[in-house]
């Protein structure tokens, strides 16, 4: 887009100058999210909509001029879902950041899409409530992005993923029409479940411009256990033991040895001297203390060393874990995976990962939302040499095959985006992929909404 | 269908004689479910598929001969979703009733669609697990039917509805293709959420021939409270008070005076002498006792009279409630509604219902899954006279309008089926209805899967 293109002139009629940028700095900033980049493209422009009407106008113009739109929240996605594509305009929603309503009696909130997850939680907390989905990025990611990716998080072992928290959506369709799906009530079964269809659709079916979400009680009692194990396999076995003990942690994170070493290196902690693997466990609610005791008994029997953390230290550990993606953005030589396996397969899968990493000569760190069987193995090589990158990719491919072989999925919570498209056909049949393409065509016949993402073209 | 029609001959080639019936008795039995009947139609035939391959064959023939198929589980639906329609064949899945797998470590089960909810729960209980969705019909309804209606139940206040318990589905599409949606893992975000699209689609998008469901821990500690109130409004206020007390009942049922009187009449109990309205509350899990105490304090402060039930009496009360639909099948002069409102509106809504009933001169009983704001008001008149039926329908229409006015939905859990079609356009916009029709056309271009149900033609 040059400023003199007809599309640009049309945009300038519906937005103020400070809502449109073609400055090189902006084009670079908003060209990519935090996922691996395989096909770097700068957008033609970045636009900041501030109202639903403005989103409608932008979408209508994109439809009229057949310009691809990449909707963007905070850009913290790690699958390249918000990467710009050829000839696209980035539709940035971060200025639509108003919390429209908190209704404590009904335990719901209505928000604009650009509201930061942590900001909603801060306001909800004043009412003793919380928005349960808590991706580790909760301090920076938007509710719109959480919805578009069906984000998980640490406490979804107990409280469910984003889809479980979304009651109704306001969505601008590919022709600019505004619709409302779902209901303000906790339950409702009128018509097909369009809300769930938009949740996790990564900006390819419509632009989420508003959401009614369900809030849960903010627990007042929280107990945290750090349990160190002599091996990552023993820690993974601990996850099953907690199941057998019938306790339901709100957080159940597994960190392997290399992850502990890296955390120590970054934070000056001494975790790696205390064991080879760590289960970080949090219980909340009125039974937290009883559950903690049951868990401790079960895990000690497996050889775990229990360290009951005082609240401050516990919070620090959870924060360390949350920030563990840290500064390293994914790159060609460092890819954080996001597979999930049935929980009984955690031990086998981690063993297989370690063997793969050794064989391919790549580095491996494993952290997992273990309560859900959702693993984030990170493979890396200390080089950009083709041979190293090839080894990394071979390990990645094999890790995906193995997860599928064990009954797993190629993405537990991060989404397919752009980066994981190459593996989708390994998980889903040609018939299922065809249905998805038909759904995409139904909602977006011109293919202007985030093309080349979420499902294969 | 006469036995000599080409379609019939083709059916006879893929099914044994005992899998096809045109006997008048069967046609009558399987012509309707338990919903109100407005357009009685007998099916041409009833067929019992026993395998996925047989379902595929039947669907392929239906497609070839353009014969409408009404898929049927136990026929306990109350919205007419399984009512036969003109020229239809009923595809009965009750013989596909095998539990294929219970995996206690992974906390999942795989079942055929005709498995009775209560049977799955009985087997799961041997592993200390449960299939949480428990429609009051759990002893007789099928998992396939529960999925197709996204059934709720008593304990979904705490444990969620059927959709929350379904991980993966095997579905036969309208052309006979078999697909698998979803994943065996707790989490997964690959592709659009087709699983949720089929859940609640009432047999109009595909035939569910298998399901992988998530199981939850079967609580060992259960406490039940019956709290009697001087008015139904006070009881409804109690629901909000429990929220403020931050306790999470697994069961929270509200019964008004006329409901108590009817229960007493049927069961020889004395509930109606103990108060004008009842909240029946169950807590489960390790904190059940603490939650019970908090609840009692909160409700006594509102004028509730607490009766802590011994386990046997408590179970009897819950069973009474579960069986409360009882023997009276819905009829032209008795219609059980299924609206939901935001919880803060329960008091206002019930007051409005009572006023409506008085004004129209119809009888009213209200029971509610109050924790979810999901009400089942039953309107009835002791006559089939046109004037009485007209008054009943006027009250029904008004009750729907009022629920919507208060931010509610026209169906919390029973589905639109055939009976509630007339109200759907009051809740959903023309654009949303159009999308639903397009989705229907995408999955079932010939319109052979349960036509005239769930969404307006
Ligand atoms: C440090 C870190 C930790 C993380 N931890 C987790 C975690 O624990 N769990 C987890 O699930 N993810 C995690 N993520 C990934 C990421 O934060 C989530 O996917 C998050 O939901 C993205 O939100 P966002 O606002 O940044 O969206 P973006 O990255 O801007 O967009 C993500 C996708 O959603 C689309 N989109 C965004 N907003 C809208 C909208 N309003 N309408 C339609 N489409 C839209 C975009 O087109 C894109 O496809 C983490 C990321 C980082 C950097
Ligand atoms: C006494 C009583 C109490 C009830 N309590 C509740 C309650 O608490 N909560 C609640 O939600 N409901 C309740 N119901 C309603 C009913 O039991 C539920 O809707 C139940 O899920 C229906 O299951 P079914 O096997 O009887 O299905 P059916 O009535 O046979 O069918 C229901 C719908 O699903 C479709 N269908 C059935 N099986 C399949 C399949 N395998 N594939 C595709 N489509 C299929 C049918 O075409 C129809 O549209 C109650 C009903 C009664 C009679």
mmCIF file with all atom_site columns, C-alpha atoms and ligand atoms in Angstrom, chain A residues 187, chain B residues 33-34 69-83 91 93-94 113-114 116 134-138 140-154 162 201-204 206-210 321-326 338 369 374 376 412-415 417 450 453, ligand 2:
data_model
loop_
_atom_site.group_PDB
_atom_site.id
_atom_site.type_symbol
_atom_site.label_atom_id
_atom_site.label_alt_id
_atom_site.label_comp_id
_atom_site.label_asym_id
_atom_site.label_entity_id
_atom_site.label_seq_id
_atom_site.pdbx_PDB_ins_code
_atom_site.Cartn_x
_atom_site.Cartn_y
_atom_site.Cartn_z
_atom_site.occupancy
_atom_site.B_iso_or_equiv
_atom_site.pdbx_formal_charge
_atom_site.auth_seq_id
_atom_site.auth_comp_id
_atom_site.auth_asym_id
_atom_site.auth_atom_id
_atom_site.pdbx_PDB_model_num
ATOM   1   C CA  . UNK A 1 187 ? -25.833 -22.688 30.229 1.00 0.00 ? 187 UNK A CA  1
ATOM   2   C CA  . UNK B 2 33  ? -39.848 -38.707 22.190 1.00 0.00 ? 33  UNK B CA  1
ATOM   3   C CA  . UNK B 2 34  ? -41.081 -37.184 25.458 1.00 0.00 ? 34  UNK B CA  1
ATOM   4   C CA  . UNK B 2 69  ? -33.209 -40.058 9.006  1.00 0.00 ? 69  UNK B CA  1
ATOM   5   C CA  . UNK B 2 70  ? -34.207 -39.354 12.588 1.00 0.00 ? 70  UNK B CA  1
ATOM   6   C CA  . UNK B 2 71  ? -31.372 -40.599 14.777 1.00 0.00 ? 71  UNK B CA  1
ATOM   7   C CA  . UNK B 2 72  ? -32.621 -41.790 18.126 1.00 0.00 ? 72  UNK B CA  1
ATOM   8   C CA  . UNK B 2 73  ? -31.100 -42.781 21.432 1.00 0.00 ? 73  UNK B CA  1
ATOM   9   C CA  . UNK B 2 74  ? -33.467 -43.550 24.280 1.00 0.00 ? 74  UNK B CA  1
ATOM   10  C CA  . UNK B 2 75  ? -36.119 -41.104 23.110 1.00 0.00 ? 75  UNK B CA  1
ATOM   11  C CA  . UNK B 2 76  ? -36.162 -39.256 26.443 1.00 0.00 ? 76  UNK B CA  1
ATOM   12  C CA  . UNK B 2 77  ? -35.672 -35.881 24.789 1.00 0.00 ? 77  UNK B CA  1
ATOM   13  C CA  . UNK B 2 78  ? -38.261 -33.293 25.777 1.00 0.00 ? 78  UNK B CA  1
ATOM   14  C CA  . UNK B 2 79  ? -38.086 -30.904 22.829 1.00 0.00 ? 79  UNK B CA  1
ATOM   15  C CA  . UNK B 2 80  ? -39.248 -33.249 20.110 1.00 0.00 ? 80  UNK B CA  1
ATOM   16  C CA  . UNK B 2 81  ? -35.759 -33.628 18.689 1.00 0.00 ? 81  UNK B CA  1
ATOM   17  C CA  . UNK B 2 82  ? -36.403 -37.333 18.090 1.00 0.00 ? 82  UNK B CA  1
ATOM   18  C CA  . UNK B 2 83  ? -39.965 -36.936 16.815 1.00 0.00 ? 83  UNK B CA  1
ATOM   19  C CA  . UNK B 2 91  ? -32.234 -44.811 13.072 1.00 0.00 ? 91  UNK B CA  1
ATOM   20  C CA  . UNK B 2 93  ? -28.766 -46.658 18.130 1.00 0.00 ? 93  UNK B CA  1
ATOM   21  C CA  . UNK B 2 94  ? -29.683 -48.319 21.406 1.00 0.00 ? 94  UNK B CA  1
ATOM   22  C CA  . UNK B 2 113 ? -23.489 -43.965 21.416 1.00 0.00 ? 113 UNK B CA  1
ATOM   23  C CA  . UNK B 2 114 ? -26.223 -46.205 22.808 1.00 0.00 ? 114 UNK B CA  1
ATOM   24  C CA  . UNK B 2 116 ? -26.899 -45.605 28.963 1.00 0.00 ? 116 UNK B CA  1
ATOM   25  C CA  . UNK B 2 134 ? -26.175 -36.391 34.977 1.00 0.00 ? 134 UNK B CA  1
ATOM   26  C CA  . UNK B 2 135 ? -29.451 -35.396 33.391 1.00 0.00 ? 135 UNK B CA  1
ATOM   27  C CA  . UNK B 2 136 ? -32.273 -36.440 35.686 1.00 0.00 ? 136 UNK B CA  1
ATOM   28  C CA  . UNK B 2 137 ? -32.876 -39.064 32.997 1.00 0.00 ? 137 UNK B CA  1
ATOM   29  C CA  . UNK B 2 138 ? -29.423 -40.624 33.534 1.00 0.00 ? 138 UNK B CA  1
ATOM   30  C CA  . UNK B 2 140 ? -32.529 -44.208 30.855 1.00 0.00 ? 140 UNK B CA  1
ATOM   31  C CA  . UNK B 2 141 ? -30.907 -41.754 28.432 1.00 0.00 ? 141 UNK B CA  1
ATOM   32  C CA  . UNK B 2 142 ? -27.970 -42.546 26.168 1.00 0.00 ? 142 UNK B CA  1
ATOM   33  C CA  . UNK B 2 143 ? -24.553 -40.907 25.982 1.00 0.00 ? 143 UNK B CA  1
ATOM   34  C CA  . UNK B 2 144 ? -25.211 -40.305 22.271 1.00 0.00 ? 144 UNK B CA  1
ATOM   35  C CA  . UNK B 2 145 ? -28.423 -38.481 23.131 1.00 0.00 ? 145 UNK B CA  1
ATOM   36  C CA  . UNK B 2 146 ? -26.688 -36.574 25.935 1.00 0.00 ? 146 UNK B CA  1
ATOM   37  C CA  . UNK B 2 147 ? -24.044 -35.450 23.450 1.00 0.00 ? 147 UNK B CA  1
ATOM   38  C CA  . UNK B 2 148 ? -26.526 -34.584 20.720 1.00 0.00 ? 148 UNK B CA  1
ATOM   39  C CA  . UNK B 2 149 ? -28.465 -32.383 23.161 1.00 0.00 ? 149 UNK B CA  1
ATOM   40  C CA  . UNK B 2 150 ? -25.467 -31.151 25.188 1.00 0.00 ? 150 UNK B CA  1
ATOM   41  C CA  . UNK B 2 151 ? -27.400 -32.361 28.207 1.00 0.00 ? 151 UNK B CA  1
ATOM   42  C CA  . UNK B 2 152 ? -27.039 -30.693 31.554 1.00 0.00 ? 152 UNK B CA  1
ATOM   43  C CA  . UNK B 2 153 ? -28.054 -32.201 34.810 1.00 0.00 ? 153 UNK B CA  1
ATOM   44  C CA  . UNK B 2 154 ? -28.005 -31.732 38.513 1.00 0.00 ? 154 UNK B CA  1
ATOM   45  C CA  . UNK B 2 162 ? -21.883 -32.618 28.491 1.00 0.00 ? 162 UNK B CA  1
ATOM   46  C CA  . UNK B 2 201 ? -26.499 -30.371 17.157 1.00 0.00 ? 201 UNK B CA  1
ATOM   47  C CA  . UNK B 2 202 ? -29.445 -32.733 17.772 1.00 0.00 ? 202 UNK B CA  1
ATOM   48  C CA  . UNK B 2 203 ? -28.676 -35.217 15.020 1.00 0.00 ? 203 UNK B CA  1
ATOM   49  C CA  . UNK B 2 204 ? -28.839 -32.568 12.296 1.00 0.00 ? 204 UNK B CA  1
ATOM   50  C CA  . UNK B 2 206 ? -24.061 -36.077 11.657 1.00 0.00 ? 206 UNK B CA  1
ATOM   51  C CA  . UNK B 2 207 ? -24.650 -39.324 13.524 1.00 0.00 ? 207 UNK B CA  1
ATOM   52  C CA  . UNK B 2 208 ? -22.482 -39.725 16.617 1.00 0.00 ? 208 UNK B CA  1
ATOM   53  C CA  . UNK B 2 209 ? -21.267 -43.333 16.555 1.00 0.00 ? 209 UNK B CA  1
ATOM   54  C CA  . UNK B 2 210 ? -18.580 -43.152 19.223 1.00 0.00 ? 210 UNK B CA  1
ATOM   55  C CA  . UNK B 2 321 ? -36.049 -34.410 42.568 1.00 0.00 ? 321 UNK B CA  1
ATOM   56  C CA  . UNK B 2 322 ? -34.445 -36.439 39.793 1.00 0.00 ? 322 UNK B CA  1
ATOM   57  C CA  . UNK B 2 323 ? -37.676 -38.285 39.166 1.00 0.00 ? 323 UNK B CA  1
ATOM   58  C CA  . UNK B 2 324 ? -39.771 -35.187 39.463 1.00 0.00 ? 324 UNK B CA  1
ATOM   59  C CA  . UNK B 2 325 ? -40.670 -35.080 35.781 1.00 0.00 ? 325 UNK B CA  1
ATOM   60  C CA  . UNK B 2 326 ? -42.295 -38.305 36.807 1.00 0.00 ? 326 UNK B CA  1
ATOM   61  C CA  . UNK B 2 338 ? -36.282 -24.912 30.099 1.00 0.00 ? 338 UNK B CA  1
ATOM   62  C CA  . UNK B 2 369 ? -31.092 -26.083 38.456 1.00 0.00 ? 369 UNK B CA  1
ATOM   63  C CA  . UNK B 2 374 ? -31.638 -22.835 34.587 1.00 0.00 ? 374 UNK B CA  1
ATOM   64  C CA  . UNK B 2 376 ? -37.961 -25.632 34.453 1.00 0.00 ? 376 UNK B CA  1
ATOM   65  C CA  . UNK B 2 412 ? -30.685 -24.041 29.009 1.00 0.00 ? 412 UNK B CA  1
ATOM   66  C CA  . UNK B 2 413 ? -30.241 -27.736 28.335 1.00 0.00 ? 413 UNK B CA  1
ATOM   67  C CA  . UNK B 2 414 ? -33.128 -29.423 26.539 1.00 0.00 ? 414 UNK B CA  1
ATOM   68  C CA  . UNK B 2 415 ? -32.415 -28.120 23.080 1.00 0.00 ? 415 UNK B CA  1
ATOM   69  C CA  . UNK B 2 417 ? -35.699 -29.805 18.893 1.00 0.00 ? 417 UNK B CA  1
ATOM   70  C CA  . UNK B 2 450 ? -33.254 -34.891 11.184 1.00 0.00 ? 450 UNK B CA  1
ATOM   71  C CA  . UNK B 2 453 ? -35.056 -29.734 14.038 1.00 0.00 ? 453 UNK B CA  1
HETATM 72  C C1  . LIG C 3 .   ? -37.422 -37.734 33.376 1.00 0.00 ? 2   LIG C C1  1
HETATM 73  C C2  . LIG C 3 .   ? -36.567 -36.904 32.484 1.00 0.00 ? 2   LIG C C2  1
HETATM 74  C C3  . LIG C 3 .   ? -35.610 -36.080 33.054 1.00 0.00 ? 2   LIG C C3  1
HETATM 75  C C4  . LIG C 3 .   ? -34.761 -35.321 32.244 1.00 0.00 ? 2   LIG C C4  1
HETATM 76  N N1  . LIG C 3 .   ? -33.810 -34.543 32.844 1.00 0.00 ? 2   LIG C N1  1
HETATM 77  C C5  . LIG C 3 .   ? -32.939 -33.838 32.068 1.00 0.00 ? 2   LIG C C5  1
HETATM 78  C C6  . LIG C 3 .   ? -31.921 -33.041 32.663 1.00 0.00 ? 2   LIG C C6  1
HETATM 79  O O1  . LIG C 3 .   ? -31.787 -32.937 33.884 1.00 0.00 ? 2   LIG C O1  1
HETATM 80  N N2  . LIG C 3 .   ? -31.071 -32.369 31.839 1.00 0.00 ? 2   LIG C N2  1
HETATM 81  C C7  . LIG C 3 .   ? -31.173 -32.464 30.484 1.00 0.00 ? 2   LIG C C7  1
HETATM 82  O O2  . LIG C 3 .   ? -30.355 -31.848 29.785 1.00 0.00 ? 2   LIG C O2  1
HETATM 83  N N3  . LIG C 3 .   ? -32.143 -33.206 29.892 1.00 0.00 ? 2   LIG C N3  1
HETATM 84  C C8  . LIG C 3 .   ? -33.021 -33.892 30.644 1.00 0.00 ? 2   LIG C C8  1
HETATM 85  N N4  . LIG C 3 .   ? -34.007 -34.637 30.047 1.00 0.00 ? 2   LIG C N4  1
HETATM 86  C C9  . LIG C 3 .   ? -34.093 -34.678 28.579 1.00 0.00 ? 2   LIG C C9  1
HETATM 87  C C10 . LIG C 3 .   ? -33.359 -35.884 27.921 1.00 0.00 ? 2   LIG C C10 1
HETATM 88  O O3  . LIG C 3 .   ? -33.234 -36.960 28.806 1.00 0.00 ? 2   LIG C O3  1
HETATM 89  C C11 . LIG C 3 .   ? -31.973 -35.476 27.435 1.00 0.00 ? 2   LIG C C11 1
HETATM 90  O O4  . LIG C 3 .   ? -32.103 -34.545 26.385 1.00 0.00 ? 2   LIG C O4  1
HETATM 91  C C12 . LIG C 3 .   ? -31.123 -36.656 26.945 1.00 0.00 ? 2   LIG C C12 1
HETATM 92  O O5  . LIG C 3 .   ? -29.821 -36.182 26.639 1.00 0.00 ? 2   LIG C O5  1
HETATM 93  C C13 . LIG C 3 .   ? -31.691 -37.342 25.703 1.00 0.00 ? 2   LIG C C13 1
HETATM 94  O O6  . LIG C 3 .   ? -31.010 -38.577 25.506 1.00 0.00 ? 2   LIG C O6  1
HETATM 95  P P1  . LIG C 3 .   ? -31.712 -39.730 24.648 1.00 0.00 ? 2   LIG C P1  1
HETATM 96  O O7  . LIG C 3 .   ? -30.751 -40.868 24.549 1.00 0.00 ? 2   LIG C O7  1
HETATM 97  O O8  . LIG C 3 .   ? -33.015 -40.044 25.216 1.00 0.00 ? 2   LIG C O8  1
HETATM 98  O O9  . LIG C 3 .   ? -31.832 -39.019 23.247 1.00 0.00 ? 2   LIG C O9  1
HETATM 99  P P2  . LIG C 3 .   ? -33.105 -38.935 22.267 1.00 0.00 ? 2   LIG C P2  1
HETATM 100 O O10 . LIG C 3 .   ? -34.267 -38.351 22.977 1.00 0.00 ? 2   LIG C O10 1
HETATM 101 O O11 . LIG C 3 .   ? -33.281 -40.244 21.610 1.00 0.00 ? 2   LIG C O11 1
HETATM 102 O O12 . LIG C 3 .   ? -32.571 -37.878 21.198 1.00 0.00 ? 2   LIG C O12 1
HETATM 103 C C14 . LIG C 3 .   ? -32.356 -36.554 21.564 1.00 0.00 ? 2   LIG C C14 1
HETATM 104 C C15 . LIG C 3 .   ? -31.819 -35.781 20.344 1.00 0.00 ? 2   LIG C C15 1
HETATM 105 O O13 . LIG C 3 .   ? -30.510 -36.244 20.037 1.00 0.00 ? 2   LIG C O13 1
HETATM 106 C C16 . LIG C 3 .   ? -30.456 -36.826 18.729 1.00 0.00 ? 2   LIG C C16 1
HETATM 107 N N5  . LIG C 3 .   ? -29.591 -38.009 18.872 1.00 0.00 ? 2   LIG C N5  1
HETATM 108 C C17 . LIG C 3 .   ? -29.695 -39.022 19.757 1.00 0.00 ? 2   LIG C C17 1
HETATM 109 N N6  . LIG C 3 .   ? -28.667 -39.865 19.634 1.00 0.00 ? 2   LIG C N6  1
HETATM 110 C C18 . LIG C 3 .   ? -27.861 -39.370 18.668 1.00 0.00 ? 2   LIG C C18 1
HETATM 111 C C19 . LIG C 3 .   ? -26.624 -39.785 18.084 1.00 0.00 ? 2   LIG C C19 1
HETATM 112 N N7  . LIG C 3 .   ? -25.975 -40.871 18.501 1.00 0.00 ? 2   LIG C N7  1
HETATM 113 N N8  . LIG C 3 .   ? -26.099 -39.045 17.072 1.00 0.00 ? 2   LIG C N8  1
HETATM 114 C C20 . LIG C 3 .   ? -26.713 -37.917 16.649 1.00 0.00 ? 2   LIG C C20 1
HETATM 115 N N9  . LIG C 3 .   ? -27.884 -37.483 17.168 1.00 0.00 ? 2   LIG C N9  1
HETATM 116 C C21 . LIG C 3 .   ? -28.448 -38.193 18.171 1.00 0.00 ? 2   LIG C C21 1
HETATM 117 C C22 . LIG C 3 .   ? -31.876 -37.107 18.358 1.00 0.00 ? 2   LIG C C22 1
HETATM 118 O O14 . LIG C 3 .   ? -32.055 -37.032 16.956 1.00 0.00 ? 2   LIG C O14 1
HETATM 119 C C23 . LIG C 3 .   ? -32.625 -36.004 19.079 1.00 0.00 ? 2   LIG C C23 1
HETATM 120 O O15 . LIG C 3 .   ? -32.551 -34.809 18.328 1.00 0.00 ? 2   LIG C O15 1
HETATM 121 C C24 . LIG C 3 .   ? -34.892 -35.379 30.840 1.00 0.00 ? 2   LIG C C24 1
HETATM 122 C C25 . LIG C 3 .   ? -35.877 -36.194 30.269 1.00 0.00 ? 2   LIG C C25 1
HETATM 123 C C26 . LIG C 3 .   ? -36.705 -36.934 31.069 1.00 0.00 ? 2   LIG C C26 1
HETATM 124 C C27 . LIG C 3 .   ? -37.745 -37.783 30.408 1.00 0.00 ? 2   LIG C C27 1
#
